[in-house]
Coordinates of C-alpha atoms in Angstrom, one line a residue:
Chain I
M1 CA -131.7 87.4 229.9
R2 CA -132.7 85.4 226.6
A3 CA -131.0 82.3 226.2
V4 CA -129.0 82.0 222.8
R5 CA -130.0 79.2 220.6
R6 CA -127.6 76.5 219.4
P7 CA -127.6 76.0 215.8
D8 CA -128.6 72.8 214.3
V9 CA -125.2 71.2 213.6
F10 CA -126.4 68.8 210.9
Q11 CA -128.3 71.6 208.9
L12 CA -125.3 73.8 209.3
A13 CA -122.9 71.0 207.8
V14 CA -125.4 70.5 205.0
G15 CA -125.7 73.8 204.2
V16 CA -122.0 74.5 204.2
A17 CA -121.4 71.4 202.1
I18 CA -123.9 72.4 199.6
A19 CA -122.6 76.1 199.4
L20 CA -119.3 74.5 198.9
L21 CA -120.4 72.0 195.9
G22 CA -121.8 75.3 194.3
I23 CA -118.7 77.3 194.6
L24 CA -116.4 74.5 193.1
L25 CA -119.0 74.4 190.0
L26 CA -118.7 78.2 189.9
L27 CA -114.8 77.6 189.8
H28 CA -115.2 75.2 187.2
E29 CA -117.3 77.4 185.0
E30 CA -114.9 80.3 185.3
G31 CA -112.1 77.7 184.2
T32 CA -110.0 78.0 187.5
I33 CA -110.5 74.3 188.1
D34 CA -111.4 71.3 186.0
I35 CA -113.9 69.0 187.6
D36 CA -114.0 65.6 186.2
G37 CA -115.7 62.3 187.0
G38 CA -113.4 61.4 189.8
W39 CA -113.3 65.0 191.4
L40 CA -117.2 65.1 191.2
A41 CA -117.5 61.8 193.0
A42 CA -115.0 62.8 195.5
I43 CA -116.9 66.1 196.3
V44 CA -120.1 64.4 196.6
T45 CA -118.9 61.7 198.9
G46 CA -116.9 64.2 200.8
C47 CA -120.1 66.3 201.3
A48 CA -122.3 63.4 202.4
G49 CA -119.4 62.3 204.9
A50 CA -119.1 65.7 206.5
A51 CA -123.1 65.9 206.9
L52 CA -123.3 62.5 208.3
L53 CA -120.5 63.1 210.7
A54 CA -122.3 66.4 211.6
S55 CA -125.4 64.4 212.2
G56 CA -123.7 61.7 214.5
L57 CA -121.8 64.6 216.4
G58 CA -124.9 66.3 216.9
A59 CA -126.8 63.4 218.1
R60 CA -124.4 62.7 220.7
E61 CA -124.5 66.3 222.4
P62 CA -127.2 66.5 225.2
Chain M
M1 CA -193.8 101.4 201.6
A2 CA -191.8 99.7 198.7
E3 CA -190.2 102.9 197.6
N4 CA -189.0 103.5 201.3
E5 CA -187.3 100.0 201.2
K6 CA -185.5 100.9 198.0
D7 CA -184.4 104.2 199.3
T8 CA -183.0 102.4 202.5
E9 CA -181.1 99.9 200.1
K10 CA -179.7 102.7 198.0
Q11 CA -178.8 104.5 201.5
T12 CA -176.9 101.5 202.7
D13 CA -175.4 100.7 199.4
Q14 CA -173.8 103.9 198.9
P15 CA -171.0 103.8 201.5
E16 CA -170.1 100.1 200.1
S17 CA -169.8 101.4 196.5
R18 CA -167.5 104.1 197.5
A19 CA -165.2 101.9 199.2
P20 CA -162.9 100.1 196.7
R21 CA -163.7 96.4 196.1
R22 CA -160.8 94.0 197.0
L23 CA -159.7 91.1 195.1
L24 CA -159.8 88.1 197.4
R25 CA -159.6 84.4 196.8
S26 CA -163.0 83.2 197.6
S27 CA -163.4 80.9 200.6
K28 CA -166.6 79.6 199.3
D29 CA -166.6 78.8 195.8
R30 CA -163.5 77.0 195.0
V31 CA -162.0 74.0 193.1
L32 CA -158.5 74.5 193.9
W33 CA -157.5 77.9 195.6
G34 CA -160.6 80.0 195.0
V35 CA -158.8 82.2 192.4
A36 CA -161.6 81.9 189.7
G37 CA -164.2 82.5 192.5
G38 CA -162.6 85.3 193.8
L39 CA -162.3 86.9 190.1
G40 CA -165.8 86.0 189.7
D41 CA -166.9 87.9 192.7
Y42 CA -164.6 90.8 191.9
F43 CA -165.8 91.4 188.2
R44 CA -169.3 90.0 189.1
I45 CA -169.4 87.2 186.3
D46 CA -169.8 83.7 186.6
P47 CA -166.7 81.8 187.9
T48 CA -167.3 79.1 185.7
L49 CA -166.5 81.5 182.8
V50 CA -163.3 82.5 184.5
R51 CA -162.2 78.9 185.1
L52 CA -163.0 78.1 181.4
A53 CA -160.9 81.2 180.6
F54 CA -157.9 79.9 182.6
A55 CA -158.3 76.4 181.1
V56 CA -158.0 77.7 177.6
S57 CA -155.3 80.0 178.3
A58 CA -153.3 76.9 179.5
F59 CA -153.1 75.9 175.9
F60 CA -151.3 79.2 175.0
G61 CA -148.0 78.3 176.5
G62 CA -149.3 77.7 180.1
L63 CA -149.3 81.3 180.7
G64 CA -152.9 81.2 182.4
V65 CA -151.8 78.4 184.8
L66 CA -148.7 80.5 185.7
A67 CA -151.1 83.4 186.3
Y68 CA -153.4 81.2 188.4
L69 CA -150.5 80.2 190.5
V70 CA -149.1 83.7 191.1
M71 CA -152.5 84.9 192.3
A72 CA -152.9 81.9 194.4
V73 CA -149.8 83.0 196.3
V74 CA -150.3 86.9 196.0
V75 CA -154.2 87.2 196.5
P76 CA -155.1 86.8 200.1
E77 CA -158.0 84.6 201.0
D78 CA -161.3 85.7 202.0
D79 CA -162.4 85.1 205.7
G80 CA -166.0 85.0 204.7
S81 CA -167.1 88.4 205.4
G82 CA -165.4 90.3 202.4
Q83 CA -162.1 90.9 204.5
P84 CA -158.6 89.1 203.9
K85 CA -158.0 86.4 206.2
P86 CA -155.3 87.6 208.6
G87 CA -152.1 85.8 209.1
R88 CA -152.3 83.6 206.1
R89 CA -148.8 83.0 204.5
P90 CA -148.6 80.9 201.0
P91 CA -147.8 77.4 201.7
I92 CA -144.2 76.3 200.7
W93 CA -145.4 73.6 198.4
A94 CA -147.3 76.4 196.8
L95 CA -144.2 78.3 196.3
V96 CA -142.3 75.2 195.1
L97 CA -145.1 74.6 192.4
L98 CA -144.8 78.3 191.4
G99 CA -141.1 78.0 191.0
L100 CA -141.9 74.9 188.6
A101 CA -144.2 76.8 186.7
V102 CA -141.7 79.6 186.1
L103 CA -139.3 76.9 184.8
V104 CA -142.1 76.0 182.3
V105 CA -142.1 79.3 180.6
L106 CA -138.4 79.4 180.3
P107 CA -136.9 78.3 177.0
G108 CA -135.3 75.0 177.2
P109 CA -136.0 71.3 176.7
F110 CA -139.8 71.6 177.7
W111 CA -140.3 73.8 174.6
G112 CA -139.1 70.9 172.3
F113 CA -138.0 71.6 168.7
H114 CA -140.3 72.4 165.7
D115 CA -138.2 70.6 163.2
G116 CA -135.3 68.3 162.8
W117 CA -133.8 66.8 165.8
G118 CA -136.2 66.0 168.3
G119 CA -139.2 66.5 166.2
G120 CA -141.8 67.7 168.3
G121 CA -144.3 65.0 169.4
W122 CA -144.4 64.9 173.3
W123 CA -141.6 67.3 173.6
G124 CA -143.2 69.5 170.9
W125 CA -144.2 73.4 171.1
W126 CA -148.0 72.8 172.1
F127 CA -147.7 70.0 174.6
G128 CA -144.2 70.5 175.9
P129 CA -145.3 73.0 178.7
L130 CA -148.7 71.3 179.1
W131 CA -147.6 68.1 180.4
L132 CA -145.7 69.9 183.2
V133 CA -148.5 72.0 184.1
F134 CA -150.7 68.8 184.2
L135 CA -148.2 67.3 186.8
I136 CA -148.4 70.5 188.8
V137 CA -152.4 70.5 189.0
L138 CA -152.1 66.8 189.7
A139 CA -149.6 67.3 192.7
V140 CA -151.9 70.1 194.0
V141 CA -154.9 67.9 194.0
L142 CA -153.0 64.8 195.4
I143 CA -151.7 67.1 198.4
R144 CA -155.2 68.1 199.3
V145 CA -156.4 64.7 199.0
I146 CA -153.7 63.5 201.5
R147 CA -154.3 66.4 203.9
G148 CA -158.2 65.3 203.9
R149 CA -159.3 68.4 201.8
P150 CA -159.9 67.0 198.5
P151 CA -161.5 69.1 195.8
R152 CA -165.4 69.4 195.7
F153 CA -165.5 67.0 192.7
L154 CA -163.6 64.4 194.6
R155 CA -165.6 64.6 197.9
G156 CA -168.6 62.1 198.5
T157 CA -169.4 58.9 200.0
R158 CA -167.4 59.2 203.1
R159 CA -169.0 62.5 204.3
D160 CA -172.5 60.8 203.9
A161 CA -171.4 57.7 205.8
S162 CA -170.0 60.0 208.7
S163 CA -173.1 62.0 208.7
A164 CA -175.3 58.7 209.0
D165 CA -173.0 57.6 211.9
A166 CA -173.8 61.1 213.6
S167 CA -177.4 60.8 213.2
E168 CA -177.5 57.3 214.9
A169 CA -175.4 58.7 217.6
P170 CA -177.7 60.6 219.6
T171 CA -179.0 57.5 221.4
A172 CA -176.0 57.5 223.7
E173 CA -175.4 60.0 226.5
A174 CA -174.9 63.6 225.8
G175 CA -170.9 63.3 226.4
E176 CA -170.5 60.7 224.1
G177 CA -172.6 62.6 221.5
E178 CA -169.9 65.5 221.8
V179 CA -167.2 63.0 220.9
T180 CA -169.1 61.6 218.0
T181 CA -169.5 64.9 216.6
A182 CA -165.9 65.8 216.9
V183 CA -165.1 62.8 215.0
T184 CA -167.6 63.5 212.3
E185 CA -165.9 67.0 212.0
V186 CA -162.6 65.5 211.4
R187 CA -163.9 62.8 209.0
E188 CA -165.9 65.4 207.0
G189 CA -164.5 65.3 203.5
E190 CA -161.6 62.9 204.4
P191 CA -161.3 60.4 201.6
P192 CA -161.1 56.7 202.2
R193 CA -157.8 55.2 202.9
W194 CA -157.0 53.3 199.7
V195 CA -157.8 56.6 197.9
R196 CA -155.0 58.4 200.1
G197 CA -152.8 55.4 199.6
I198 CA -152.9 55.8 195.8
A199 CA -152.9 59.6 196.0
I200 CA -149.5 59.3 198.0
A201 CA -148.2 56.8 195.5
L202 CA -148.9 59.0 192.5
L203 CA -147.6 62.1 194.5
I204 CA -144.2 60.4 194.7
L205 CA -144.3 59.7 191.2
V206 CA -145.2 63.3 190.2
A207 CA -142.5 64.4 192.6
I208 CA -140.0 62.1 190.9
C209 CA -141.0 63.5 187.3
A210 CA -140.9 67.0 188.5
A211 CA -137.4 66.4 190.0
C212 CA -136.2 64.9 186.6
C213 CA -137.7 68.1 184.8
V214 CA -135.6 70.3 186.9
A215 CA -132.6 68.2 186.8
V216 CA -132.8 68.2 182.8
V217 CA -133.1 72.0 183.1
A218 CA -129.9 72.3 185.4
A219 CA -128.0 69.9 183.1
W220 CA -129.1 71.7 179.9
A221 CA -128.3 75.2 181.3
T222 CA -124.8 74.0 182.2
A223 CA -124.2 72.2 178.8
T224 CA -125.3 75.7 177.1
G225 CA -122.9 77.6 178.8
H226 CA -125.2 79.1 181.6
G227 CA -123.6 76.7 184.4
A228 CA -122.8 79.7 186.5
V229 CA -126.3 80.6 187.1
V230 CA -127.0 77.1 188.3
A231 CA -124.0 77.3 190.5
G232 CA -125.0 80.5 192.0
V233 CA -128.4 79.1 192.8
V234 CA -126.7 76.1 194.5
V235 CA -124.4 78.3 196.6
A236 CA -127.5 80.5 197.6
L237 CA -129.4 77.5 198.4
G238 CA -126.5 76.1 200.6
V239 CA -126.2 79.5 202.4
A240 CA -129.9 79.3 203.0
I241 CA -129.8 75.9 204.4
A242 CA -127.1 77.0 206.7
A243 CA -129.3 79.9 207.8
T244 CA -132.0 77.7 208.7
A245 CA -129.7 76.1 211.1
F246 CA -129.9 79.4 213.2
I247 CA -133.6 80.1 212.8
G248 CA -136.0 77.4 214.5
E249 CA -139.0 78.7 212.7
A250 CA -137.3 78.2 209.2
K251 CA -136.4 74.5 209.9
R252 CA -139.0 73.1 208.0
L253 CA -137.9 74.8 205.0
A254 CA -134.6 72.9 205.1
P255 CA -135.6 69.6 203.3
W256 CA -137.1 71.5 200.5
L257 CA -134.0 73.7 199.9
L258 CA -131.7 70.4 200.3
A259 CA -134.0 68.8 197.8
A260 CA -133.7 71.7 195.4
A261 CA -130.1 71.9 195.8
L262 CA -129.4 68.3 195.0
V263 CA -131.6 68.2 192.1
L264 CA -130.1 71.3 190.5
G265 CA -126.3 70.7 191.8
L266 CA -125.9 66.8 190.8
P267 CA -127.1 67.0 187.3
A268 CA -125.0 70.2 186.8
G269 CA -121.9 68.6 188.3
A270 CA -122.3 65.5 186.3
T271 CA -122.6 67.6 183.1
A272 CA -119.5 69.8 184.0
A273 CA -117.6 66.6 184.7
A274 CA -118.5 64.8 181.5
D275 CA -117.6 68.4 179.7
V276 CA -120.8 68.4 177.7
R277 CA -121.3 71.5 175.7
F278 CA -124.2 72.3 173.5
D279 CA -123.5 76.0 172.8
G280 CA -123.6 77.3 169.4
G281 CA -127.1 76.8 168.5
I282 CA -130.0 74.4 168.2
G283 CA -131.7 73.3 164.8
E284 CA -130.2 72.4 161.5
R285 CA -127.3 74.5 160.1
Q286 CA -125.5 74.0 156.7
Y287 CA -122.2 75.7 155.6
R288 CA -120.8 75.5 151.8
P289 CA -117.9 77.9 151.6
V290 CA -116.6 78.6 148.2
A291 CA -113.2 79.9 149.2
V292 CA -110.6 79.2 152.1
A293 CA -111.3 82.6 153.6
D294 CA -114.9 81.8 154.2
I295 CA -114.0 79.0 156.6
P296 CA -114.3 80.6 160.1
Q297 CA -110.7 80.8 162.0
D298 CA -112.1 79.3 164.9
G299 CA -114.0 76.5 163.1
Y300 CA -117.6 75.4 162.9
D301 CA -119.2 75.2 166.4
F302 CA -122.8 73.9 166.8
G303 CA -124.9 72.8 169.8
V304 CA -127.6 70.5 169.2
G305 CA -129.2 69.3 165.8
Q306 CA -127.5 68.6 162.3
L307 CA -124.6 70.4 161.1
V308 CA -123.7 70.1 157.3
V309 CA -120.2 71.4 156.1
D310 CA -120.0 70.9 152.3
L311 CA -116.6 71.5 151.2
R312 CA -117.0 70.3 147.7
D313 CA -116.9 74.0 146.1
L314 CA -113.6 75.0 147.6
P315 CA -111.0 75.4 145.1
W316 CA -108.9 72.5 145.8
A317 CA -105.6 72.3 144.2
A318 CA -102.8 69.4 144.1
G319 CA -100.4 69.4 147.4
Q320 CA -102.7 72.1 148.9
T321 CA -103.7 71.4 152.5
I322 CA -107.1 73.1 154.1
S323 CA -107.4 72.8 157.9
V324 CA -110.9 72.7 159.2
S325 CA -112.1 72.2 162.7
S326 CA -115.6 71.4 163.8
E327 CA -117.5 71.0 166.8
L328 CA -121.0 69.5 167.7
G329 CA -122.7 68.9 170.9
V330 CA -125.4 66.4 170.1
G331 CA -126.6 65.2 166.6
Q332 CA -125.1 64.7 163.5
M333 CA -122.4 66.4 161.5
V334 CA -121.6 65.6 157.9
V335 CA -118.6 66.9 156.2
S336 CA -118.5 66.4 152.4
V337 CA -115.6 66.5 150.3
P338 CA -114.6 66.0 146.5
S339 CA -113.5 62.4 145.6
N340 CA -110.0 63.4 144.9
V341 CA -109.4 64.8 148.5
C342 CA -107.3 63.2 150.9
V343 CA -108.8 63.5 154.3
V344 CA -106.3 63.6 157.2
G345 CA -106.4 64.5 160.7
H346 CA -108.4 63.4 163.9
A347 CA -111.8 62.8 164.7
K348 CA -113.2 61.9 168.1
G349 CA -116.4 61.9 170.2
K350 CA -117.8 60.9 173.7
A351 CA -120.5 58.6 172.5
G352 CA -121.6 57.6 169.2
D353 CA -120.6 56.7 165.7
L354 CA -117.9 58.0 163.6
L355 CA -117.6 57.2 159.9
V356 CA -114.8 59.0 158.1
R357 CA -114.5 57.7 154.7
G358 CA -114.7 54.4 155.1
D359 CA -113.2 54.2 158.7
Q360 CA -115.4 53.6 161.4
S361 CA -115.5 53.8 165.2
E362 CA -118.4 53.6 167.5
G363 CA -119.6 53.1 171.0
I364 CA -118.0 55.3 174.0
D365 CA -115.1 57.4 173.1
P366 CA -114.8 56.7 169.5
E367 CA -112.0 58.1 167.6
V368 CA -110.8 58.1 164.2
D369 CA -107.2 59.0 163.1
Q370 CA -106.1 59.2 159.3
G371 CA -102.7 58.2 158.5
E372 CA -100.1 60.4 156.5
P373 CA -100.9 60.2 152.8
R374 CA -98.5 59.2 150.2
S375 CA -99.7 61.2 147.4
N376 CA -99.8 64.7 146.1
A377 CA -103.6 65.2 146.1
P378 CA -105.2 68.1 147.9
R379 CA -105.6 67.2 151.7
L380 CA -108.3 68.2 154.2
D381 CA -106.7 68.3 157.7
L382 CA -109.8 67.9 159.6
D383 CA -110.1 68.2 163.4
A384 CA -113.6 67.0 164.2
E385 CA -115.2 66.5 167.6
I386 CA -118.8 65.5 168.6
Q387 CA -120.1 64.9 172.1
I388 CA -123.0 62.6 171.4
G389 CA -124.2 61.5 167.9
Q390 CA -122.8 60.8 164.5
L391 CA -119.9 62.2 162.2
I392 CA -120.0 61.3 158.8
V393 CA -117.0 62.4 156.4
T394 CA -117.9 61.5 152.8
N395 CA -117.5 62.4 149.3
Q396 CA -121.2 62.2 148.7
D397 CA -123.8 64.8 148.3
P398 CA -124.8 65.6 152.0
D399 CA -128.5 65.1 151.0
E400 CA -127.7 61.3 150.4
V401 CA -126.8 60.7 153.8
T402 CA -129.1 63.1 155.7
G403 CA -132.8 63.4 155.9
H404 CA -135.4 62.6 158.5
D405 CA -137.5 60.0 156.9
R406 CA -135.0 57.5 155.7
D407 CA -132.1 55.4 156.9
F408 CA -129.1 55.9 154.7
D409 CA -127.2 52.7 153.5
R410 CA -124.1 52.5 155.7
D411 CA -122.4 50.3 153.1
S412 CA -122.3 53.1 150.7
L413 CA -120.0 55.2 152.9
T414 CA -117.2 52.6 152.1
D415 CA -115.2 54.9 150.6
E416 CA -112.4 53.4 148.2
S417 CA -111.5 56.8 146.7
Q418 CA -110.0 57.7 149.9
R419 CA -107.6 55.1 149.5
Q420 CA -106.8 56.4 145.9
A421 CA -106.7 59.9 146.8
C422 CA -104.2 59.4 149.9
G423 CA -102.2 56.8 147.7
L424 CA -102.7 54.1 150.4

């Protein structure tokens, strides 16, 4: 039976964070939300934090 | 005898001439990727002429360079026997460079501006795309140097030294001789360490420059109202990165995709957050309405450059108020009114210089508010906004305060007529 390969958690988190950033930019362009400097800083910091957290959790797994 | 040989040659040539010739990148006659060598073989012309044609075509918008890069990716490589080399995929960095080359031919800041704002020079029409093409070619050469496969014109002394070592080696035993030969093969064509160091430093510099170019394109696209396209690309890159988490073979793609996403997404986000808008056109635009009906309902809107709104020909009447709104992305906006008109309203910017009939505000977030008039003079109710640049509201001829070759006298804009017109 073929073993199922576990996904790379760090890459997955980074991908989701980048996609989220793109979706927020799209919503801003559509006029649904209004991103200002504070929002952008919070989004980027949040994305970086999520990626680092996923990296740390991934490193702890055997 | 000679005739028989010719007949035999004809017979052996016939089947080859019927088979279609294949366009392949040459594995023997190559400077970069063997495209010119392959074309030379295919058309049976001197490859140097093909290289010259590519070099000359680079001066016509860089299309020849783009064609070269496309062929380098699309055309398979010759395995040495006239057949395509099996299992050869285009390297990722070649695709990245191809993407950059496509950006070169897109309109945008790379192309520069003919006249007026920006004024050509390094960013001009001819040299705009070429400098990026230069960066791409430099990056290719540097990558090859770092990988120990420098172009032919950079190979030299090291190979000779290795060969000399190899020729002295046979004095040792047979086993050691094999080892020496292997080392010689590895070192063949490899540049000295200091050359690799310089190449790595230059490659980092080129990568930073290329990243800056892409970032400028992303910011520019967002500011000109194409931010949805950039955002869509960022989403696609994010999904692709997430997909690589499940595909082991694609793991090496992830850093490239992440770099592209950050280089595109962060400048686009910063531009969106700063609410910078350049839509409306580029260059110089002048409006001179002669009737109130000529003034657009939604105001004057211009992207980048110089916007002149000359209102001196309007039929101004005592007690009448004419409302005008005007918006500019980057550049200079000049609004000219007759001396007897009292300017009221509001002008603001994100960064720059506002000179509204004697009142001045400059720096970050400049703002000018004109107070309520105490006279019955004709009024201009102005609502002006600029992102970055200069706003001048004056009673002078616009030509007095514009012009590319001279600085106007700011003191001449101190406007006493505004005080008189408004009764202040």
